[in-house]
mmCIF file of C-alpha atoms in Angstrom:
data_model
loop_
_atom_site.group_PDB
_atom_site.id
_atom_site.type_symbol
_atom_site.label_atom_id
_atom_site.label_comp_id
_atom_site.label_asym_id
_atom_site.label_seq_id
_atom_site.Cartn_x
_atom_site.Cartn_y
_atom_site.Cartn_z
ATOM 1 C CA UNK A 1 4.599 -29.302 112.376
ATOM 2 C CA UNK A 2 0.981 -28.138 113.290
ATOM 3 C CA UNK A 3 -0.774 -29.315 116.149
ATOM 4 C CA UNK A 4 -4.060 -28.611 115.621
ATOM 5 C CA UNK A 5 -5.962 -30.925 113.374
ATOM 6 C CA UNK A 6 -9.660 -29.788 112.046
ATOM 7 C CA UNK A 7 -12.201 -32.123 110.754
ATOM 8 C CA UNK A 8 -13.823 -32.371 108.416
ATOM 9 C CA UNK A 9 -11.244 -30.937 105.996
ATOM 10 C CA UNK A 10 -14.502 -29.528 103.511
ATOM 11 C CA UNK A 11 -18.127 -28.739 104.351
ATOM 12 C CA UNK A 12 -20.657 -28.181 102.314
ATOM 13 C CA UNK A 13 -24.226 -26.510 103.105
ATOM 14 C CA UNK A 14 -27.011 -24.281 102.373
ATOM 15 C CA UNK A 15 -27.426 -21.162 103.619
ATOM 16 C CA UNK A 16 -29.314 -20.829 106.592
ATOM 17 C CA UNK A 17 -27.819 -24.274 107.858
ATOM 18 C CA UNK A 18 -25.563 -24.807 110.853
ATOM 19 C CA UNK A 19 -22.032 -25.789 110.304
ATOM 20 C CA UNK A 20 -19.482 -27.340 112.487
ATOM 21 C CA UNK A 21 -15.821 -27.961 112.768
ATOM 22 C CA UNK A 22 -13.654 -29.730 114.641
ATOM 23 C CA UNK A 23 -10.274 -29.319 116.102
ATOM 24 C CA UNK A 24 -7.842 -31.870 118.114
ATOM 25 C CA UNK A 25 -4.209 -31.179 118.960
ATOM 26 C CA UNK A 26 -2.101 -32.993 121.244
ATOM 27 C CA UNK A 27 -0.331 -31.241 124.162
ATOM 28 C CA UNK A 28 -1.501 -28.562 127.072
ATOM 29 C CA UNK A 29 -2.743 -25.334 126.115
ATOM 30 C CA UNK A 30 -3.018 -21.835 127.736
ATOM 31 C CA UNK A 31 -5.853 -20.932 125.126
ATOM 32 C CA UNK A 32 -6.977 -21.562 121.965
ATOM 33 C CA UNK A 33 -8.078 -19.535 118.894
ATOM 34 C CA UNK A 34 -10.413 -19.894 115.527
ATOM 35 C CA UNK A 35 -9.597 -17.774 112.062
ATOM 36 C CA UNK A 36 -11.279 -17.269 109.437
ATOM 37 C CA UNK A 37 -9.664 -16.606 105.999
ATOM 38 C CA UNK A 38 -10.980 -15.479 103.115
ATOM 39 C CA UNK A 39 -9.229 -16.861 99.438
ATOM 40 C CA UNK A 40 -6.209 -15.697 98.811
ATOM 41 C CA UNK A 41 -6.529 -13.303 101.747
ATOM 42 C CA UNK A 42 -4.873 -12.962 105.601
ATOM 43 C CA UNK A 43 -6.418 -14.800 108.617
ATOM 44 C CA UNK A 44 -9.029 -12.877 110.905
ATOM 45 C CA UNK A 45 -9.159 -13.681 114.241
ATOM 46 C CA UNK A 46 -12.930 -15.283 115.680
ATOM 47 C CA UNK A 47 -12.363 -15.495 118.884
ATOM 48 C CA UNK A 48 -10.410 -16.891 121.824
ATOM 49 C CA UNK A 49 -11.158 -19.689 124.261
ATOM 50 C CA UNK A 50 -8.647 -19.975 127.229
ATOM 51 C CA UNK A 51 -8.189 -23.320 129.150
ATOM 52 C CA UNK A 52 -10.611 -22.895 131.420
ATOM 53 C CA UNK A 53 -13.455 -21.987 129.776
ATOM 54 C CA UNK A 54 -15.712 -24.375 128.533
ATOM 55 C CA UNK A 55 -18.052 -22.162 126.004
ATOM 56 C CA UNK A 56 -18.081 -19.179 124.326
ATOM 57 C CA UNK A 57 -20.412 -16.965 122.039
ATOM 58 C CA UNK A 58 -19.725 -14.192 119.957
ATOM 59 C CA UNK A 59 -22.772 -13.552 117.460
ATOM 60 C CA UNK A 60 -23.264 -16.544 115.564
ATOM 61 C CA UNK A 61 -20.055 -18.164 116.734
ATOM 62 C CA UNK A 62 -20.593 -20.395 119.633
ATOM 63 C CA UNK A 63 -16.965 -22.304 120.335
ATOM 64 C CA UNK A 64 -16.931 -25.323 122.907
ATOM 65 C CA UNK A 65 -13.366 -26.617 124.323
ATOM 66 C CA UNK A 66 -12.779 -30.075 126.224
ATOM 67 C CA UNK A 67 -9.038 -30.064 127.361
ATOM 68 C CA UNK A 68 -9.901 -34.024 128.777
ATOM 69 C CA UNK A 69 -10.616 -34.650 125.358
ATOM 70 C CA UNK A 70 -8.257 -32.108 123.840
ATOM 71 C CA UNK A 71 -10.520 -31.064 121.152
ATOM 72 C CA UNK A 72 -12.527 -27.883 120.151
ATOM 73 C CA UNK A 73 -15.630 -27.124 118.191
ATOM 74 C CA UNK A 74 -16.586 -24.205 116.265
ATOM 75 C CA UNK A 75 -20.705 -23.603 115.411
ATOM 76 C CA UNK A 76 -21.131 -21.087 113.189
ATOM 77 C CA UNK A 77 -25.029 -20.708 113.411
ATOM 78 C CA UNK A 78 -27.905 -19.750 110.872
ATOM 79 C CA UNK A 79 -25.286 -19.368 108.234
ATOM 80 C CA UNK A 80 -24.831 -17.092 105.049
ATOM 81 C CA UNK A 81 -23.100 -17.142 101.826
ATOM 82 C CA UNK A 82 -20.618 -14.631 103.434
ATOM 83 C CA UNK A 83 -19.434 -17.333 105.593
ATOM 84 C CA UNK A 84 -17.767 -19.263 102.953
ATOM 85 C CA UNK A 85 -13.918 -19.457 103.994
ATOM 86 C CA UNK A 86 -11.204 -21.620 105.363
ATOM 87 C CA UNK A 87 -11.399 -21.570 108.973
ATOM 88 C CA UNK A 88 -8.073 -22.317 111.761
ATOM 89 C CA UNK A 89 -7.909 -23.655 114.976
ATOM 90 C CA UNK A 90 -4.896 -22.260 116.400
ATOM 91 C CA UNK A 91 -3.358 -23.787 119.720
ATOM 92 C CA UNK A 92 -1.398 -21.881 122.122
ATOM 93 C CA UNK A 93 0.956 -23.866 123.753
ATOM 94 C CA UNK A 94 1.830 -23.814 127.585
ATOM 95 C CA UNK A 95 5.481 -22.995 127.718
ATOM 96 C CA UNK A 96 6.120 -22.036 123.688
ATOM 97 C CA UNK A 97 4.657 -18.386 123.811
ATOM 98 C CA UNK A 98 3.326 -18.723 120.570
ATOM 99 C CA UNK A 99 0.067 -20.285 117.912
ATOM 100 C CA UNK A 100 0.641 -23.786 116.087
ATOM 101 C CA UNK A 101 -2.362 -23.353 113.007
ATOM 102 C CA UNK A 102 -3.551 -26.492 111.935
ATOM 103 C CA UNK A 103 -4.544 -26.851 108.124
ATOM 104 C CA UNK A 104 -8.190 -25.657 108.431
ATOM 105 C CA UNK A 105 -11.668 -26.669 107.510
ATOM 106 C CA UNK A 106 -13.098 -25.083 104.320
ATOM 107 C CA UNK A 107 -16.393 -24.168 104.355
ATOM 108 C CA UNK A 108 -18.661 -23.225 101.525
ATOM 109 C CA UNK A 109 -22.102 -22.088 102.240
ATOM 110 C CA UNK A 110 -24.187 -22.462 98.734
ATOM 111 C CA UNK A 111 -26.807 -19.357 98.682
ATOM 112 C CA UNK B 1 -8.984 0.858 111.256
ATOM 113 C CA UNK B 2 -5.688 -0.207 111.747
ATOM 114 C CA UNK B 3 -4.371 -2.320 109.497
ATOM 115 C CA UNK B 4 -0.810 -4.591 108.831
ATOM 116 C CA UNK B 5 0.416 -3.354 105.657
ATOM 117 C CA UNK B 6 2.394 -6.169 103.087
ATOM 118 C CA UNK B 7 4.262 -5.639 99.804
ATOM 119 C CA UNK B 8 4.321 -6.983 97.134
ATOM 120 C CA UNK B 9 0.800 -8.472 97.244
ATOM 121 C CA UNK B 10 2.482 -11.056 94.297
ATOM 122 C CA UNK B 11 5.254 -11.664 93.416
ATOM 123 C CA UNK B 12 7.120 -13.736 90.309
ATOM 124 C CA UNK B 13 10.252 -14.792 90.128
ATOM 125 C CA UNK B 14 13.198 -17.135 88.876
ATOM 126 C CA UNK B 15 14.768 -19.907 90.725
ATOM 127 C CA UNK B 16 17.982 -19.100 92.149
ATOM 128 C CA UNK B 17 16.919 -14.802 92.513
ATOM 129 C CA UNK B 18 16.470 -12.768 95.371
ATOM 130 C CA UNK B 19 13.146 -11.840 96.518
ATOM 131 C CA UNK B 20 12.329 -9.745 99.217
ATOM 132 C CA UNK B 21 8.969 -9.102 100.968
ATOM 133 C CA UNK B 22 7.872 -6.062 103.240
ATOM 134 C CA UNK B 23 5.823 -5.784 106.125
ATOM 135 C CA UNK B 24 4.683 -2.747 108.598
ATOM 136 C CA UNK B 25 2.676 -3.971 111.392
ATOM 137 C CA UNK B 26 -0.122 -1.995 113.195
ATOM 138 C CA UNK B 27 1.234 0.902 115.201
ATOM 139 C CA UNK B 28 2.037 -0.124 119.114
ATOM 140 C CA UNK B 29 2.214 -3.752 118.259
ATOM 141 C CA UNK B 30 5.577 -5.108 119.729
ATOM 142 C CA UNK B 31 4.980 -8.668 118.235
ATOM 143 C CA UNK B 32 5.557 -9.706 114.383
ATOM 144 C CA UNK B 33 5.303 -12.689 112.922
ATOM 145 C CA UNK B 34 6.226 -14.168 110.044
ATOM 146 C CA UNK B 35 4.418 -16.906 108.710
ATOM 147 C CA UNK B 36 4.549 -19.624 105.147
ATOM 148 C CA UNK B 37 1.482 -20.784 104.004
ATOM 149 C CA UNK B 38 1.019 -23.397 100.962
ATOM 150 C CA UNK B 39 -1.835 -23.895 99.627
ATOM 151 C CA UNK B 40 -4.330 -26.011 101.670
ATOM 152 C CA UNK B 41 -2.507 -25.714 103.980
ATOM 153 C CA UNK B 42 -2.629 -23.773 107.799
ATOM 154 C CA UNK B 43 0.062 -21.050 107.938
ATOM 155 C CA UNK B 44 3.525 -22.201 109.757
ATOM 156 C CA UNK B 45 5.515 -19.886 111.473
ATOM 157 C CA UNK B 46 8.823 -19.070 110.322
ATOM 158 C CA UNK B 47 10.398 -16.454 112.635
ATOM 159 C CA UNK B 48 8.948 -13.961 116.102
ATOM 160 C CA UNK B 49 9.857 -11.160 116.562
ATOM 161 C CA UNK B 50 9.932 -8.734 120.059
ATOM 162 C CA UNK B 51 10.509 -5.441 118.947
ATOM 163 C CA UNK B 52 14.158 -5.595 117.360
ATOM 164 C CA UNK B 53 15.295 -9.240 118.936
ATOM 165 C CA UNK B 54 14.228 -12.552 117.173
ATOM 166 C CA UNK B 55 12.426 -14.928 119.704
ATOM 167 C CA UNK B 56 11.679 -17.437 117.847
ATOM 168 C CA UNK B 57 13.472 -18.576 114.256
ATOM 169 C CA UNK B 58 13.709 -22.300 114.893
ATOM 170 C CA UNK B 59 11.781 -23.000 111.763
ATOM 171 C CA UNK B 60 13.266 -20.514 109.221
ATOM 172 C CA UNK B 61 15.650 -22.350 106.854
ATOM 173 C CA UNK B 62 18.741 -20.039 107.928
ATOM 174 C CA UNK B 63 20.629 -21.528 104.569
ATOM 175 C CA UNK B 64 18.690 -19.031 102.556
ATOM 176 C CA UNK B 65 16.234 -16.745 104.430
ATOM 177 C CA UNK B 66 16.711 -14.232 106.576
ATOM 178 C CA UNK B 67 14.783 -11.815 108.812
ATOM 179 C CA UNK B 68 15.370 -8.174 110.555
ATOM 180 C CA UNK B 69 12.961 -5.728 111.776
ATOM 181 C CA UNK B 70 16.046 -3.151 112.587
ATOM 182 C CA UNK B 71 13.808 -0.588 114.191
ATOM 183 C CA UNK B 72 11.407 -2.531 115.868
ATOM 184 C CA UNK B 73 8.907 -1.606 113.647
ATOM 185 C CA UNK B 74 8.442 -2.695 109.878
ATOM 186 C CA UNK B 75 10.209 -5.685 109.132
ATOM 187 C CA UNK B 76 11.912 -7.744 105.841
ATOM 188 C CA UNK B 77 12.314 -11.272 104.650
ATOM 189 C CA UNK B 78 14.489 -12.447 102.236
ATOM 190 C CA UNK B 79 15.175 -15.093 100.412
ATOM 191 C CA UNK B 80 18.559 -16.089 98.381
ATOM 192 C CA UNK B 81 18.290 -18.021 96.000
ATOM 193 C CA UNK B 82 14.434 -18.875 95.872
ATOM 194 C CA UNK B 83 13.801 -22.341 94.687
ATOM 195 C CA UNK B 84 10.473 -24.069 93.230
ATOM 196 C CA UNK B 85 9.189 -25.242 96.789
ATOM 197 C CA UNK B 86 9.006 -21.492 97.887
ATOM 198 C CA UNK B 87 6.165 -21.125 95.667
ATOM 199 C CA UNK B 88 3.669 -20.297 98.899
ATOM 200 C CA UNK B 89 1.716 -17.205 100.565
ATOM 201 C CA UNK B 90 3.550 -15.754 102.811
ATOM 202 C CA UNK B 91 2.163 -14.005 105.528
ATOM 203 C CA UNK B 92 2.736 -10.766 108.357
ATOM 204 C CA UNK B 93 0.698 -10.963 111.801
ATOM 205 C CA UNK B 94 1.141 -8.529 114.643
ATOM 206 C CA UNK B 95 -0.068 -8.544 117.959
ATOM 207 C CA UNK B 96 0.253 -5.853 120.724
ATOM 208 C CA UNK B 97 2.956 -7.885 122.813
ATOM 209 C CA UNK B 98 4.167 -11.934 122.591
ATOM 210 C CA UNK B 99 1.950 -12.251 125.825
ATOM 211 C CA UNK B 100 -1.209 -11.503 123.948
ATOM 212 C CA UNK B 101 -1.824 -14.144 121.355
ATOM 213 C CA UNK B 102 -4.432 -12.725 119.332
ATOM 214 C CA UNK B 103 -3.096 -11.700 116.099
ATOM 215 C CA UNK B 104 -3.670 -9.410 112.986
ATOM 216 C CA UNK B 105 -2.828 -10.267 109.713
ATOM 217 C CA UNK B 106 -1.646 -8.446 106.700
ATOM 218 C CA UNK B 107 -3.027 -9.832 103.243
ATOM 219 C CA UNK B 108 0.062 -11.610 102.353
ATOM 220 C CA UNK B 109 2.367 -11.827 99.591
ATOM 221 C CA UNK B 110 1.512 -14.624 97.110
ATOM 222 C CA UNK B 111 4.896 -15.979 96.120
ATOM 223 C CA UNK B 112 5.569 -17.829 92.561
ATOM 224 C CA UNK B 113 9.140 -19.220 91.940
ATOM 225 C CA UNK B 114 9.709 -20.536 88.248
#
């Protein structure tokens, strides 16, 4: 069962446009995670948010986390054709040790 | 750099066979993973590993797969017989120990069961 749900499940834009995603899940969290994976290849890990963080940057990537509101946002700014992908939210549960993916958001970036 | 190794990358087969995929994780990394994607959908985890002991199996279907990473290092799943709803990508992630959660991925085996 995942826990994470993204929205919206497809996104379509031009490059140099800002995309972003969405992700909900349900119970407490220690931390939570974005991937990015390429067709028919593995995941890649983003970057990590932990519960009490609020924001977070890494290059172009700017993730936001609301644990009232259980939900997470990637931004993936200024983007390129590069950045087309399926991208996870991945939520690490309090007690369970381990990362419930939900079913991703995949982008396409049209050059 | 470092990378998690998988084989086969594909992989055809006949319902009711044996298949068996292969994975060798980065070097150091106590954690595996094993994880089942289908298509369009996010990867679900099917067993955990620390080093040689299984943490975590509670959604591997125990009727016909099976896991071991004997060493503590590369690891193997099986499954006997495959059937059509197999068909999936199945995936190897390692991560230096089951307290840190950030994970490395292998480029999967893509799985087809006829």
């Amino acid at each position: 069962s995942q826990q994470g749900e993204e929205d919206p499940q497809a996104l379509s834009i031009q490059e140099g446009e800002n995309a972003t995603m969405n992700c909900s899940y349900k119970t407490s969290i220690n931390n939570l995670q974005w991937y990015r994976q390429n067709s028919g290849r593995g995941l890649v890990h983003l970057i990590l948010i932990r519960s009490n963080e609020r924001e977070k940057h890494s290059g172009r990537l700017r993730v936001t986390l609301d644990t009232s509101k259980k939900s997470s946002s990637l931004l993936i700014t200024a983007s390129r054709a590069a950045d087309t992908a399926s991208y996870f939210c991945a939520t690490d549960d309090t007690n369970a040790g381990k990362s419930t993916f939900g079913d991703g958001t995949t982008l396409t970036v049209k050059p | 750099e470092a990378e998690v190794a998988q084989s086969p990358r594909y992989k055809i087969t006949e319902k009711s066979q044996a298949v068996a995929f292969w994975c060798d994780p980065i070097s150091g990394h106590a954690t595996l993973y094993w994880y089942r994607q289908i298509l369009g959908q996010g990867p679900e985890l099917l067993v955990q590993f620390q080093d040689e002991s299984v943490v975590d199996d509670s959604q591997l279907p125990k009727d016909r797969f099976s896991a071991e990473r004997l060493k503590g290092v590369d690891s193997t799943l099986k499954i006997q017989p495959a059937e059509l709803g197999d068909s999936a990508m199945y995936l190897c992630a390692s991560s230096i120990t089951s307290g840190v959660l950030e994970q490395y991925f292998g480029p999967g085996t893509r799985l087809t069961v006829t």
